[in-house]
């Protein structure tokens, strides 16, 4: 499976990675670091031809202007291994981009995850996953509750992340086109 994402800009990468590093130091949580680039995911997909996926994502990026997205608060996907994340608020621009990605990639996908569908999609930036436990949840959330998570991020790229051993690494990044004022 590949992840179709938008990577965060360098200042936000530093900020999110600092939070993740503190969670590792204080609680031993480091599985989220399997993906070195903080991001928000639009879709997980298995595809027939990677070159075709790259072509359609390049076209989507090329015809999309960068736009702001906003985060607020903290969220938890509960379970045996809870996921702790920062929610990214859905906006018309973000929903439209998500739908364009789903439409463009549909003919290429062998499989997708159920959470990519428009009704289930919850854009977020993961802070802890896979190595969390219900017992750690309270202390971790108490620690994270010392900060606010109101960020304005710029969605200015689409990226493919692929699994390489235990890591998810950049396959390719497609920059969105800034509108030229003339």
PDB file of C-alpha atoms in Angstrom:
ATOM      1  CA  UNK A   1       0.000   0.000   0.000  1.00  0.00           C
ATOM      2  CA  UNK A   2       1.029   3.546  -0.767  1.00  0.00           C
ATOM      3  CA  UNK A   3      -0.047   6.636   1.133  1.00  0.00           C
ATOM      4  CA  UNK A   4      -1.215   9.669  -0.838  1.00  0.00           C
ATOM      5  CA  UNK A   5      -0.505  12.638   1.406  1.00  0.00           C
ATOM      6  CA  UNK A   6       0.409  16.284   1.777  1.00  0.00           C
ATOM      7  CA  UNK A   7       3.667  16.879   3.635  1.00  0.00           C
ATOM      8  CA  UNK A   8       3.885  19.676   6.169  1.00  0.00           C
ATOM      9  CA  UNK A   9       6.128  22.687   5.563  1.00  0.00           C
ATOM     10  CA  UNK A  10       9.563  22.764   7.282  1.00  0.00           C
ATOM     11  CA  UNK A  11       8.532  24.961  10.275  1.00  0.00           C
ATOM     12  CA  UNK A  12       5.577  22.674  11.030  1.00  0.00           C
ATOM     13  CA  UNK A  13       7.741  19.583  10.533  1.00  0.00           C
ATOM     14  CA  UNK A  14      10.116  20.897  13.224  1.00  0.00           C
ATOM     15  CA  UNK A  15       7.209  21.661  15.564  1.00  0.00           C
ATOM     16  CA  UNK A  16       5.478  18.270  15.136  1.00  0.00           C
ATOM     17  CA  UNK A  17       8.755  16.327  15.312  1.00  0.00           C
ATOM     18  CA  UNK A  18       9.643  18.143  18.564  1.00  0.00           C
ATOM     19  CA  UNK A  19       6.313  16.997  20.065  1.00  0.00           C
ATOM     20  CA  UNK A  20       6.918  13.441  18.843  1.00  0.00           C
ATOM     21  CA  UNK A  21      10.476  13.458  20.249  1.00  0.00           C
ATOM     22  CA  UNK A  22       9.159  14.540  23.676  1.00  0.00           C
ATOM     23  CA  UNK A  23       6.659  11.645  23.577  1.00  0.00           C
ATOM     24  CA  UNK A  24       9.538   9.282  22.872  1.00  0.00           C
ATOM     25  CA  UNK A  25      11.687  10.698  25.679  1.00  0.00           C
ATOM     26  CA  UNK A  26       8.912  10.833  28.265  1.00  0.00           C
ATOM     27  CA  UNK A  27       6.818   7.760  27.351  1.00  0.00           C
ATOM     28  CA  UNK A  28       8.937   5.653  24.975  1.00  0.00           C
ATOM     29  CA  UNK A  29       6.515   6.196  22.089  1.00  0.00           C
ATOM     30  CA  UNK A  30       8.420   6.127  18.823  1.00  0.00           C
ATOM     31  CA  UNK A  31       6.482   4.015  16.293  1.00  0.00           C
ATOM     32  CA  UNK A  32       5.049   7.127  14.630  1.00  0.00           C
ATOM     33  CA  UNK A  33       8.627   7.913  13.593  1.00  0.00           C
ATOM     34  CA  UNK A  34       8.391   5.111  11.015  1.00  0.00           C
ATOM     35  CA  UNK A  35       7.117   7.933   8.819  1.00  0.00           C
ATOM     36  CA  UNK A  36       9.824  10.558   8.902  1.00  0.00           C
ATOM     37  CA  UNK A  37       7.695  13.255   7.290  1.00  0.00           C
ATOM     38  CA  UNK A  38       4.719  14.623   9.263  1.00  0.00           C
ATOM     39  CA  UNK A  39       1.793  14.712   6.861  1.00  0.00           C
ATOM     40  CA  UNK A  40      -1.933  14.349   6.414  1.00  0.00           C
ATOM     41  CA  UNK A  41      -3.173  11.350   4.460  1.00  0.00           C
ATOM     42  CA  UNK A  42      -5.876  11.448   1.797  1.00  0.00           C
ATOM     43  CA  UNK A  43      -5.819   7.801   0.821  1.00  0.00           C
ATOM     44  CA  UNK A  44      -4.030   4.508   1.332  1.00  0.00           C
ATOM     45  CA  UNK A  45      -4.018   2.554  -1.899  1.00  0.00           C
ATOM     46  CA  UNK A  46      -2.586  -0.374  -3.734  1.00  0.00           C
ATOM     47  CA  UNK A  47      -2.136   0.563  -7.387  1.00  0.00           C
ATOM     48  CA  UNK A  48      -1.631  -1.277 -10.650  1.00  0.00           C
ATOM     49  CA  UNK A  49       0.983   1.101 -12.076  1.00  0.00           C
ATOM     50  CA  UNK A  50       2.987   3.527  -9.971  1.00  0.00           C
ATOM     51  CA  UNK A  51       3.879   5.573 -13.058  1.00  0.00           C
ATOM     52  CA  UNK A  52       0.167   6.123 -13.809  1.00  0.00           C
ATOM     53  CA  UNK A  53      -0.452   7.198 -10.199  1.00  0.00           C
ATOM     54  CA  UNK A  54       2.418   9.668 -10.403  1.00  0.00           C
ATOM     55  CA  UNK A  55       1.005  11.096 -13.630  1.00  0.00           C
ATOM     56  CA  UNK A  56      -2.507  11.714 -12.255  1.00  0.00           C
ATOM     57  CA  UNK A  57      -1.213  13.166  -8.967  1.00  0.00           C
ATOM     58  CA  UNK A  58       1.123  15.478 -10.883  1.00  0.00           C
ATOM     59  CA  UNK A  59      -1.909  16.679 -12.890  1.00  0.00           C
ATOM     60  CA  UNK A  60      -3.980  17.243  -9.726  1.00  0.00           C
ATOM     61  CA  UNK A  61      -1.130  19.156  -8.075  1.00  0.00           C
ATOM     62  CA  UNK A  62      -0.460  21.155 -11.226  1.00  0.00           C
ATOM     63  CA  UNK A  63      -4.083  22.341 -11.335  1.00  0.00           C
ATOM     64  CA  UNK A  64      -4.464  23.094  -7.614  1.00  0.00           C
ATOM     65  CA  UNK A  65      -3.450  26.340  -5.956  1.00  0.00           C
ATOM     66  CA  UNK A  66      -1.964  26.108  -2.459  1.00  0.00           C
ATOM     67  CA  UNK A  67      -4.462  26.853   0.313  1.00  0.00           C
ATOM     68  CA  UNK A  68      -4.489  27.104   4.100  1.00  0.00           C
ATOM     69  CA  UNK A  69      -5.761  24.364   6.392  1.00  0.00           C
ATOM     70  CA  UNK A  70      -6.260  24.626  10.115  1.00  0.00           C
ATOM     71  CA  UNK A  71      -5.759  22.285  13.047  1.00  0.00           C
ATOM     72  CA  UNK A  72      -7.191  22.406  16.516  1.00  0.00           C
ATOM     73  CA  UNK A  73      -7.218  20.258  19.614  1.00  0.00           C
ATOM     74  CA  UNK A  74      -6.242  16.631  20.018  1.00  0.00           C
ATOM     75  CA  UNK A  75      -7.990  13.456  18.973  1.00  0.00           C
ATOM     76  CA  UNK A  76      -7.844   9.759  19.772  1.00  0.00           C
ATOM     77  CA  UNK A  77      -8.767   6.754  17.666  1.00  0.00           C
ATOM     78  CA  UNK A  78      -9.547   4.307  20.492  1.00  0.00           C
ATOM     79  CA  UNK A  79      -8.641   0.651  20.633  1.00  0.00           C
ATOM     80  CA  UNK A  80      -6.015  -1.730  21.869  1.00  0.00           C
ATOM     81  CA  UNK A  81      -3.356   0.586  20.368  1.00  0.00           C
ATOM     82  CA  UNK A  82      -4.916   4.071  20.475  1.00  0.00           C
ATOM     83  CA  UNK A  83      -3.777   6.625  17.909  1.00  0.00           C
ATOM     84  CA  UNK A  84      -3.214  10.160  19.201  1.00  0.00           C
ATOM     85  CA  UNK A  85      -3.428  12.906  16.624  1.00  0.00           C
ATOM     86  CA  UNK A  86      -4.037  16.557  15.834  1.00  0.00           C
ATOM     87  CA  UNK A  87      -7.250  16.947  13.791  1.00  0.00           C
ATOM     88  CA  UNK A  88      -7.096  18.933  10.559  1.00  0.00           C
ATOM     89  CA  UNK A  89     -10.378  20.763  10.089  1.00  0.00           C
ATOM     90  CA  UNK A  90     -12.210  19.859   6.909  1.00  0.00           C
ATOM     91  CA  UNK A  91     -12.861  22.856   4.678  1.00  0.00           C
ATOM     92  CA  UNK A  92     -14.382  23.234   1.222  1.00  0.00           C
ATOM     93  CA  UNK A  93     -10.891  23.437  -0.310  1.00  0.00           C
ATOM     94  CA  UNK A  94      -9.617  20.370   1.565  1.00  0.00           C
ATOM     95  CA  UNK A  95     -12.748  18.352   0.775  1.00  0.00           C
ATOM     96  CA  UNK A  96     -12.509  19.317  -2.900  1.00  0.00           C
ATOM     97  CA  UNK A  97      -8.864  18.245  -3.072  1.00  0.00           C
ATOM     98  CA  UNK A  98      -9.654  14.944  -1.356  1.00  0.00           C
ATOM     99  CA  UNK A  99     -12.473  14.273  -3.825  1.00  0.00           C
ATOM    100  CA  UNK A 100     -10.256  15.147  -6.808  1.00  0.00           C
ATOM    101  CA  UNK A 101      -7.622  12.701  -5.558  1.00  0.00           C
ATOM    102  CA  UNK A 102     -10.179   9.922  -5.065  1.00  0.00           C
ATOM    103  CA  UNK A 103     -11.703  10.494  -8.503  1.00  0.00           C
ATOM    104  CA  UNK A 104      -8.339  10.665 -10.265  1.00  0.00           C
ATOM    105  CA  UNK A 105      -6.937   7.560  -8.578  1.00  0.00           C
ATOM    106  CA  UNK A 106     -10.067   5.341  -8.633  1.00  0.00           C
ATOM    107  CA  UNK A 107      -9.306   3.703 -12.001  1.00  0.00           C
ATOM    108  CA  UNK A 108      -5.768   2.890 -10.839  1.00  0.00           C
ATOM    109  CA  UNK A 109      -6.483   1.385  -7.423  1.00  0.00           C
ATOM    110  CA  UNK A 110      -6.491  -2.313  -6.709  1.00  0.00           C
ATOM    111  CA  UNK A 111      -7.469  -1.636  -3.093  1.00  0.00           C
ATOM    112  CA  UNK A 112      -8.036   1.319  -0.788  1.00  0.00           C
ATOM    113  CA  UNK A 113      -8.703   1.656   2.911  1.00  0.00           C
ATOM    114  CA  UNK A 114     -12.267   2.260   4.096  1.00  0.00           C
ATOM    115  CA  UNK A 115     -11.215   5.395   5.969  1.00  0.00           C
ATOM    116  CA  UNK A 116     -10.368   7.206   2.717  1.00  0.00           C
ATOM    117  CA  UNK A 117     -14.007   7.438   1.635  1.00  0.00           C
ATOM    118  CA  UNK A 118     -15.492  10.955   1.897  1.00  0.00           C
ATOM    119  CA  UNK A 119     -17.950   9.904   4.624  1.00  0.00           C
ATOM    120  CA  UNK A 120     -15.249   8.387   6.858  1.00  0.00           C
ATOM    121  CA  UNK A 121     -12.197  10.518   6.099  1.00  0.00           C
ATOM    122  CA  UNK A 122     -10.811  12.370   9.108  1.00  0.00           C
ATOM    123  CA  UNK A 123      -7.694  14.307   8.115  1.00  0.00           C
ATOM    124  CA  UNK A 124      -5.140  14.387  10.914  1.00  0.00           C
ATOM    125  CA  UNK A 125      -1.482  14.594  11.862  1.00  0.00           C
ATOM    126  CA  UNK A 126      -0.453  11.541  13.889  1.00  0.00           C
ATOM    127  CA  UNK A 127       1.536  12.047  17.082  1.00  0.00           C
ATOM    128  CA  UNK A 128       1.513   8.477  18.435  1.00  0.00           C
ATOM    129  CA  UNK A 129       0.388   5.174  16.950  1.00  0.00           C
ATOM    130  CA  UNK A 130       0.969   1.410  17.165  1.00  0.00           C
ATOM    131  CA  UNK A 131       2.966   1.528  20.426  1.00  0.00           C
ATOM    132  CA  UNK A 132       0.403   3.313  22.590  1.00  0.00           C
ATOM    133  CA  UNK A 133      -1.735   1.499  25.145  1.00  0.00           C
ATOM    134  CA  UNK A 134      -4.927   2.419  26.964  1.00  0.00           C
ATOM    135  CA  UNK A 135      -2.868   2.716  30.179  1.00  0.00           C
ATOM    136  CA  UNK A 136      -0.549   5.292  28.585  1.00  0.00           C
ATOM    137  CA  UNK A 137      -3.397   7.300  27.090  1.00  0.00           C
ATOM    138  CA  UNK A 138      -4.205   9.328  30.218  1.00  0.00           C
ATOM    139  CA  UNK A 139      -0.620  10.328  31.047  1.00  0.00           C
ATOM    140  CA  UNK A 140       0.194  11.129  27.399  1.00  0.00           C
ATOM    141  CA  UNK A 141      -2.924  13.271  26.975  1.00  0.00           C
ATOM    142  CA  UNK A 142      -2.175  15.070  30.275  1.00  0.00           C
ATOM    143  CA  UNK A 143       1.288  15.865  28.927  1.00  0.00           C
ATOM    144  CA  UNK A 144      -0.009  16.984  25.507  1.00  0.00           C
ATOM    145  CA  UNK A 145      -2.736  19.061  27.153  1.00  0.00           C
ATOM    146  CA  UNK A 146      -0.046  21.558  28.234  1.00  0.00           C
ATOM    147  CA  UNK A 147       0.012  22.970  24.667  1.00  0.00           C
ATOM    148  CA  UNK A 148      -2.537  24.164  22.163  1.00  0.00           C
ATOM    149  CA  UNK A 149      -2.622  22.751  18.669  1.00  0.00           C
ATOM    150  CA  UNK A 150      -4.101  25.595  16.660  1.00  0.00           C
ATOM    151  CA  UNK A 151      -1.933  25.653  13.560  1.00  0.00           C
ATOM    152  CA  UNK A 152      -2.366  27.151  10.135  1.00  0.00           C
ATOM    153  CA  UNK A 153      -0.675  24.871   7.651  1.00  0.00           C
ATOM    154  CA  UNK A 154      -0.331  25.412   3.925  1.00  0.00           C
ATOM    155  CA  UNK A 155      -1.416  22.603   1.654  1.00  0.00           C
ATOM    156  CA  UNK A 156       1.035  23.089  -1.215  1.00  0.00           C
ATOM    157  CA  UNK A 157       1.974  19.576  -2.299  1.00  0.00           C
ATOM    158  CA  UNK A 158       0.847  16.037  -2.869  1.00  0.00           C
ATOM    159  CA  UNK A 159       3.238  13.262  -1.939  1.00  0.00           C
ATOM    160  CA  UNK A 160       3.399   9.511  -2.293  1.00  0.00           C
ATOM    161  CA  UNK A 161       4.859   7.662   0.676  1.00  0.00           C
ATOM    162  CA  UNK A 162       5.783   4.002   0.234  1.00  0.00           C
ATOM    163  CA  UNK A 163       6.706   1.350   2.739  1.00  0.00           C
ATOM    164  CA  UNK A 164      10.363   0.358   2.830  1.00  0.00           C
ATOM    165  CA  UNK A 165      10.923  -2.204   5.558  1.00  0.00           C
ATOM    166  CA  UNK A 166       9.668  -0.639   8.780  1.00  0.00           C
ATOM    167  CA  UNK A 167       9.695   2.894   7.352  1.00  0.00           C
ATOM    168  CA  UNK A 168       7.423   4.922   5.103  1.00  0.00           C
ATOM    169  CA  UNK A 169       9.588   7.025   2.805  1.00  0.00           C
ATOM    170  CA  UNK A 170       8.987   9.645   0.138  1.00  0.00           C
ATOM    171  CA  UNK A 171       8.443   8.180  -3.281  1.00  0.00           C
ATOM    172  CA  UNK A 172       7.701  11.494  -4.953  1.00  0.00           C
ATOM    173  CA  UNK A 173       6.454  14.983  -4.095  1.00  0.00           C
ATOM    174  CA  UNK A 174       4.336  17.071  -6.476  1.00  0.00           C
ATOM    175  CA  UNK A 175       4.284  20.817  -5.788  1.00  0.00           C
ATOM    176  CA  UNK A 176       1.100  22.785  -6.317  1.00  0.00           C
ATOM    177  CA  UNK A 177       1.315  25.801  -8.598  1.00  0.00           C
ATOM    178  CA  UNK A 178       1.232  29.286  -7.144  1.00  0.00           C
ATOM    179  CA  UNK A 179      -1.074  31.608  -9.041  1.00  0.00           C
ATOM    180  CA  UNK A 180       0.981  34.146 -10.950  1.00  0.00           C
ATOM    181  CA  UNK A 181      -0.349  37.664 -10.605  1.00  0.00           C
ATOM    182  CA  UNK A 182       0.098  39.604 -13.798  1.00  0.00           C
TER     183      UNK A 182
END
